[in-house]
Coordinates of N, CA and C in Angstrom, one line a residue:
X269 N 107.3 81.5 102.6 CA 108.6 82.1 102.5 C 108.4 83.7 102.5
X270 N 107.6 84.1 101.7 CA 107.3 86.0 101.7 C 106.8 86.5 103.0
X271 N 106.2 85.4 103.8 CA 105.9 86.2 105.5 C 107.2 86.2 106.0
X272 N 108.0 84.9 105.7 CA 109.7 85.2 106.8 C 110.3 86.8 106.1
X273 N 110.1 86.9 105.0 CA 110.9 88.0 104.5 C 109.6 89.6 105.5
X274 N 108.6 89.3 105.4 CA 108.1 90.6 105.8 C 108.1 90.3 107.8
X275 N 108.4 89.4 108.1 CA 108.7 90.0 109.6 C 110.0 90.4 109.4
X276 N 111.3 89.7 109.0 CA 111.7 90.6 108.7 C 112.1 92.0 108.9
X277 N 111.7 92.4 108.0 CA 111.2 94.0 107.4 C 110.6 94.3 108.3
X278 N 109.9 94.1 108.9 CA 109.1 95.1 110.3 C 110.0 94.9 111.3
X279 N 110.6 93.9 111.5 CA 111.6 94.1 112.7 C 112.9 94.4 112.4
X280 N 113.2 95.0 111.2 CA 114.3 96.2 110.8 C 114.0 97.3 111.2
X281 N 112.3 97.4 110.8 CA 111.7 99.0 111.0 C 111.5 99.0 112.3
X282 N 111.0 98.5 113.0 CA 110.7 98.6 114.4 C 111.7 98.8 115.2
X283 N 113.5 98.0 115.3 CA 114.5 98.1 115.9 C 115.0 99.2 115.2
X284 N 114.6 100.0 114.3 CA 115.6 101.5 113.5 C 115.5 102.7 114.6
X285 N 115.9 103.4 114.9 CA 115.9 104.4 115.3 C 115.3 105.8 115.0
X286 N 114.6 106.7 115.3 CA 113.7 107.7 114.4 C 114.7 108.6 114.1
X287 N 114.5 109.0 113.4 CA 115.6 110.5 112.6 C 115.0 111.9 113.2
X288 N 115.7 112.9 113.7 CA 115.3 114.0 114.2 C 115.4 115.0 113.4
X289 N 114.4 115.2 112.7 CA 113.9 116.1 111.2 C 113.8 117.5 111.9
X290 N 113.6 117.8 113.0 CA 113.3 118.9 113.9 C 112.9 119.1 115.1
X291 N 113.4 120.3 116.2 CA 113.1 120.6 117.1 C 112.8 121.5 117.5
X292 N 111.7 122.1 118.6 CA 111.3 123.4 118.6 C 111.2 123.4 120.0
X293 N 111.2 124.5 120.7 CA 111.2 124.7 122.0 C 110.2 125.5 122.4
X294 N 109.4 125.4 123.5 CA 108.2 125.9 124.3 C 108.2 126.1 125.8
X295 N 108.5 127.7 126.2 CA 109.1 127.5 127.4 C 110.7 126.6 128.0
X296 N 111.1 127.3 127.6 CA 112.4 126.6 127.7 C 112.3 124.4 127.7
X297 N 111.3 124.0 127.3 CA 110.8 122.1 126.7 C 111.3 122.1 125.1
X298 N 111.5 120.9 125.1 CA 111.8 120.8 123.5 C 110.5 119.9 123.2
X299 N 109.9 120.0 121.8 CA 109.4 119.0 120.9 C 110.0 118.7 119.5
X300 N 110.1 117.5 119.6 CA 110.9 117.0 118.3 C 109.8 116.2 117.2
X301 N 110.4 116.5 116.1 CA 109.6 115.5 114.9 C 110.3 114.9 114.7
X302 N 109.9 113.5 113.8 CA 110.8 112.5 114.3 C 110.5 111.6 113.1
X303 N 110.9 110.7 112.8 CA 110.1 110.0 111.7 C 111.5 108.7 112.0
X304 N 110.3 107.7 111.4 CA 111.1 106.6 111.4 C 110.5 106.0 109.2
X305 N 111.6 106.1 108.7 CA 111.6 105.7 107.5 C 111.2 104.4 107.2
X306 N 110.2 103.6 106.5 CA 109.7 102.0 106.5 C 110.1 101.8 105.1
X307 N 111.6 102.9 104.4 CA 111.4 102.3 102.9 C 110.3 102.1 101.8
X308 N 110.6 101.5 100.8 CA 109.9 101.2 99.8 C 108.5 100.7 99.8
X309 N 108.7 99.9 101.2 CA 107.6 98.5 101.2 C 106.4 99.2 102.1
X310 N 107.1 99.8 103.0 CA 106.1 100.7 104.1 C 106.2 102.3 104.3
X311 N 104.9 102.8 105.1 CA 104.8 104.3 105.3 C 106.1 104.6 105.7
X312 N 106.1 106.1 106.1 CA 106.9 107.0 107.4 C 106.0 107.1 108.7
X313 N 106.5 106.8 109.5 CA 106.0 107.1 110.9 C 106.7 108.2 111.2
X314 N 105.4 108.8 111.5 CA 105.6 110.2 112.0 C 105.5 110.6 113.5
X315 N 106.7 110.6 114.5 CA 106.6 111.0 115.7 C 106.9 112.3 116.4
X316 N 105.5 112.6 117.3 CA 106.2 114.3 117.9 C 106.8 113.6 119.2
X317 N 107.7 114.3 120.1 CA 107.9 114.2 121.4 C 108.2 115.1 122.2
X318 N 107.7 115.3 123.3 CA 108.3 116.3 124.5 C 109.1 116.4 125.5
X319 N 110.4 116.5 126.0 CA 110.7 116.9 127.0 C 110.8 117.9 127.7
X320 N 110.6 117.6 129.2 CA 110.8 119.0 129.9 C 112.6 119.4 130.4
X321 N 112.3 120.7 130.0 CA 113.7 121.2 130.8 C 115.0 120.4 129.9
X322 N 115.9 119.9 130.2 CA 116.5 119.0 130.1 C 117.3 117.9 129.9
X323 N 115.9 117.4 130.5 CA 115.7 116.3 130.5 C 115.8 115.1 129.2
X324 N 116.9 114.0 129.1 CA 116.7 113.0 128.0 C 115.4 112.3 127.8
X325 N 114.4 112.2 128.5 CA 113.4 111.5 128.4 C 112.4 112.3 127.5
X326 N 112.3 111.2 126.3 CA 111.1 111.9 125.7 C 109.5 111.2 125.5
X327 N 108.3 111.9 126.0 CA 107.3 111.4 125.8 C 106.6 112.1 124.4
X328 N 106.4 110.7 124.1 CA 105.3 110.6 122.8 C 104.0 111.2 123.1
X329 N 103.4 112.7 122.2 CA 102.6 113.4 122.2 C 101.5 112.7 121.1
X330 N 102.5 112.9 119.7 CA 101.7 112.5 118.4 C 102.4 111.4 117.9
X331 N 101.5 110.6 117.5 CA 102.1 109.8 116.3 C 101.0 109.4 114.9
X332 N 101.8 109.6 114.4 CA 101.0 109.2 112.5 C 101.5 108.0 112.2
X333 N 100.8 107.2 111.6 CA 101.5 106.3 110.2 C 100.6 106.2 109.0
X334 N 101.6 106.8 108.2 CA 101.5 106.8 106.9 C 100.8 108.6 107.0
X335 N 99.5 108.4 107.3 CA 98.9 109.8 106.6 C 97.9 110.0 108.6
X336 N 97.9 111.2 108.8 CA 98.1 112.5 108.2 C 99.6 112.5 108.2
X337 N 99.9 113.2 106.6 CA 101.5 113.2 106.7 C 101.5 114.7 106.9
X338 N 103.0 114.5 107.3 CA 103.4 115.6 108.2 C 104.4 115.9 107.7
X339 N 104.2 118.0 107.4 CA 105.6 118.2 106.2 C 106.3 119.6 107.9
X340 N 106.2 119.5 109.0 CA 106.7 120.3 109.6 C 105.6 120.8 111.0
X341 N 106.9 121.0 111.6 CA 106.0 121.5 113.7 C 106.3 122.8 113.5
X342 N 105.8 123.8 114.0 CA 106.0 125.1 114.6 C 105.3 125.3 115.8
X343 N 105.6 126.3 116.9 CA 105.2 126.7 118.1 C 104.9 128.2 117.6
X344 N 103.8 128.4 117.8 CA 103.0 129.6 117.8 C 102.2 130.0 119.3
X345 N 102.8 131.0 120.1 CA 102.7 131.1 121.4 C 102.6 130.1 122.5
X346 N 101.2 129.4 122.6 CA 101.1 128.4 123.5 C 100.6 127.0 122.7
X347 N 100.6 126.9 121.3 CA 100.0 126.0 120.7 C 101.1 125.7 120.0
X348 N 101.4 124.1 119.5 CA 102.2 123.3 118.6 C 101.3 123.4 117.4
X349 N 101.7 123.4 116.2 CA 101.0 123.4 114.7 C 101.9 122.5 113.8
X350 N 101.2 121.1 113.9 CA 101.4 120.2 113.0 C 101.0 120.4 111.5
X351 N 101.9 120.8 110.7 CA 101.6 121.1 109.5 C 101.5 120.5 108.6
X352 N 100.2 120.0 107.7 CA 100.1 118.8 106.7 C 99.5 119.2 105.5
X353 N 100.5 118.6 104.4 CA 100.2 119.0 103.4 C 98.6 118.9 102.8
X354 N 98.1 120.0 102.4 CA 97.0 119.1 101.6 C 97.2 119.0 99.7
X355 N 97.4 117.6 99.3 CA 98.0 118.1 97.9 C 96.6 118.5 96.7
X356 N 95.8 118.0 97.5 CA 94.3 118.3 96.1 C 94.2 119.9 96.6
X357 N 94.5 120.7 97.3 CA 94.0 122.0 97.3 C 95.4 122.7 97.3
X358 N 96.6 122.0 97.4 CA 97.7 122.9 97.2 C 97.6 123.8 98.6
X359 N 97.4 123.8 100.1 CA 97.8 124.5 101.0 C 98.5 123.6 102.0
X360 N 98.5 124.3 103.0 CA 99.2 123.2 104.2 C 98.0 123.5 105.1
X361 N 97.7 122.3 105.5 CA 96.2 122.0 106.7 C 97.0 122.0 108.2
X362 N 96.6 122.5 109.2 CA 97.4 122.6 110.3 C 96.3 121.6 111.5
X363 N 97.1 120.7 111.8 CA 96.3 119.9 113.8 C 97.3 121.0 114.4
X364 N 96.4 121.7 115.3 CA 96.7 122.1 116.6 C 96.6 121.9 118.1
X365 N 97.5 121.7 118.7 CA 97.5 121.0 120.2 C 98.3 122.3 121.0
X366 N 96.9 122.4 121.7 CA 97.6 123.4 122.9 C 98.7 122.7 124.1
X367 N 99.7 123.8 124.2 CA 100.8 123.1 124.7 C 100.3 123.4 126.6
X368 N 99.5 124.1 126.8 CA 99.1 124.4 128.1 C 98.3 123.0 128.8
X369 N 97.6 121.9 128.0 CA 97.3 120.7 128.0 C 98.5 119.3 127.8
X370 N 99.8 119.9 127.6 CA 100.7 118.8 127.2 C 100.7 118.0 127.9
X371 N 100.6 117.8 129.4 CA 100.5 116.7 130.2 C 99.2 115.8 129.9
X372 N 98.2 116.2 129.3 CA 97.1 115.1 129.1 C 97.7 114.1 127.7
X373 N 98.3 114.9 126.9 CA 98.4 114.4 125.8 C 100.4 113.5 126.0
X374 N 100.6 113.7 127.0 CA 101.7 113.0 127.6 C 101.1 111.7 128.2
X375 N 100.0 111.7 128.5 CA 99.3 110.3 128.9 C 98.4 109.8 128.2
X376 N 97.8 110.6 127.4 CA 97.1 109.9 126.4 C 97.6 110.3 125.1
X377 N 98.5 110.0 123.9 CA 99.4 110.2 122.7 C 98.2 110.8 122.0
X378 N 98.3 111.3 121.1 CA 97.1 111.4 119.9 C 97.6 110.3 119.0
X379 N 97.0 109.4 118.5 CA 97.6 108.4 117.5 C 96.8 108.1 116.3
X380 N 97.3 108.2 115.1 CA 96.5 108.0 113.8 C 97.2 106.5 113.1
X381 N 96.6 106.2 111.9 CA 97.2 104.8 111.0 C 96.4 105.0 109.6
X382 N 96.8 105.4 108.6 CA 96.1 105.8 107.9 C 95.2 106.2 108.0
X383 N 95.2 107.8 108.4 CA 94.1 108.9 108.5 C 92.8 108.0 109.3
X384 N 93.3 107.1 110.3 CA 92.6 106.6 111.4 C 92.3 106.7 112.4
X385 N 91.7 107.3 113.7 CA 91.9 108.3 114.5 C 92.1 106.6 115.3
X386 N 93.3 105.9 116.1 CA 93.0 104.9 116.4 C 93.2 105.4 118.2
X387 N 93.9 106.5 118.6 CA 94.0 106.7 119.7 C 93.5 108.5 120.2
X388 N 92.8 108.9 121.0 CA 92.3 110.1 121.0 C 92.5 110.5 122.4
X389 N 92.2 111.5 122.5 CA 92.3 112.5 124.5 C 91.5 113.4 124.3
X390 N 90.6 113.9 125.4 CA 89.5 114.4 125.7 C 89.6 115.8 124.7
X391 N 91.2 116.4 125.4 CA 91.5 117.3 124.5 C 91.8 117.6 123.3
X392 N 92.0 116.5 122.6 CA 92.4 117.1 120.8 C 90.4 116.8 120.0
X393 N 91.3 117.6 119.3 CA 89.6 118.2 118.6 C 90.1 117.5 117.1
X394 N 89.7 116.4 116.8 CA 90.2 116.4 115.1 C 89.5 116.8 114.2
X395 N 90.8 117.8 113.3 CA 90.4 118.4 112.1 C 90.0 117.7 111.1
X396 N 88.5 119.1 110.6 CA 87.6 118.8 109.6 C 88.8 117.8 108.5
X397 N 89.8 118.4 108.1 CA 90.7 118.0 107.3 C 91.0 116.7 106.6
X398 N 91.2 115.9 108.6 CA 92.1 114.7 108.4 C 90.8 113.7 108.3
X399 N 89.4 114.2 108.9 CA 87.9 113.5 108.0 C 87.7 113.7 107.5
X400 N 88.1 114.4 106.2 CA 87.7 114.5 105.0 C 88.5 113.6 104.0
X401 N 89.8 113.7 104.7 CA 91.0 112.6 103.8 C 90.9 111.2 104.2
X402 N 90.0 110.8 105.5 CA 89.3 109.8 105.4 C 88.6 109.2 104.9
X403 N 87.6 110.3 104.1 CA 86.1 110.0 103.9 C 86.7 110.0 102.5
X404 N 87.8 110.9 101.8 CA 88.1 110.3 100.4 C 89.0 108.7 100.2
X405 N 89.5 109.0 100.9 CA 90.2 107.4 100.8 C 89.5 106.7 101.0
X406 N 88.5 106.0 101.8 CA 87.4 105.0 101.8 C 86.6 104.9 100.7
X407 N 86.0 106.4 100.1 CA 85.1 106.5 98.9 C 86.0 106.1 97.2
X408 N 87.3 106.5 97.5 CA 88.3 105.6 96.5 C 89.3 104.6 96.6
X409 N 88.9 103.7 97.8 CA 89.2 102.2 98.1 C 91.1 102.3 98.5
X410 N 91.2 104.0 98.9 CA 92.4 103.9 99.4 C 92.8 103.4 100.7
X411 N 91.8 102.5 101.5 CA 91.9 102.6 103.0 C 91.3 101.2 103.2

């Protein structure tokens, strides 16, 4: 009976629609942050997306679930700065994705799952950061 209730629950979360927490523009393109809420029971999914010009079509750049959580995007000349909190040092840790590469990362997503690097592109370089928040959550059975 408790699996009927958790498909369910994923297929609320999965049919929900993401919330548009922000957008920022690059060259006249928008990128949006996005998050899709999983409630009590599950993470936040955290999604970037791009479109050119216009255009309604948006492709998935980044996506998180759960951690690296993501408190904010900014565009700083030609680079996007995904901003994440770090709370044991009290700063904000930044992934950066150069936006001059956005078409590689338009066909290959960057994709995490619990500070899991499960999807990558030649181009992104993962920060010392988000293996380190790896390497603590495994060493304290958070993972």
């Amino acid at each position: 009976m408790k699996i009927w209730y958790l498909w369910i629950l994923i297929l609320l979360v999965s049919c929900s629609e993401p919330e548009i927490l922000k957008e920022v523009n690059w060259n006249e393109n928008c990128i949006s942050w996005e998050v899709l809420d999983g409630g009590a029971t599950t993470s936040f999914k955290w999604l970037i997306k791009y479109s050119e010009g216009g255009e309604n079509r948006k492709d998935l750049i980044f996506e998180s679930y759960s951690s690296p959580y993501i408190s904010d995007i900014e565009v700083y000349k030609d680079e996007l700065l995904i901003l994440c909190p770090n709370i044991r040092n009290k700063v904000n840790d930044t992934i950066t994705i150069n936006l001059k590469d956005i078409n590689k990362y338009i066909d290959e997503p960057i994709v995490y799952e619990q500070d899991i690097l499960k999807r990558k592109n030649e181009y992104y370089k993962e920060p010392s950061f988000v293996k380190k928040d790896r390497e603590y959550a495994v060493a304290n059975g958070l993972l």
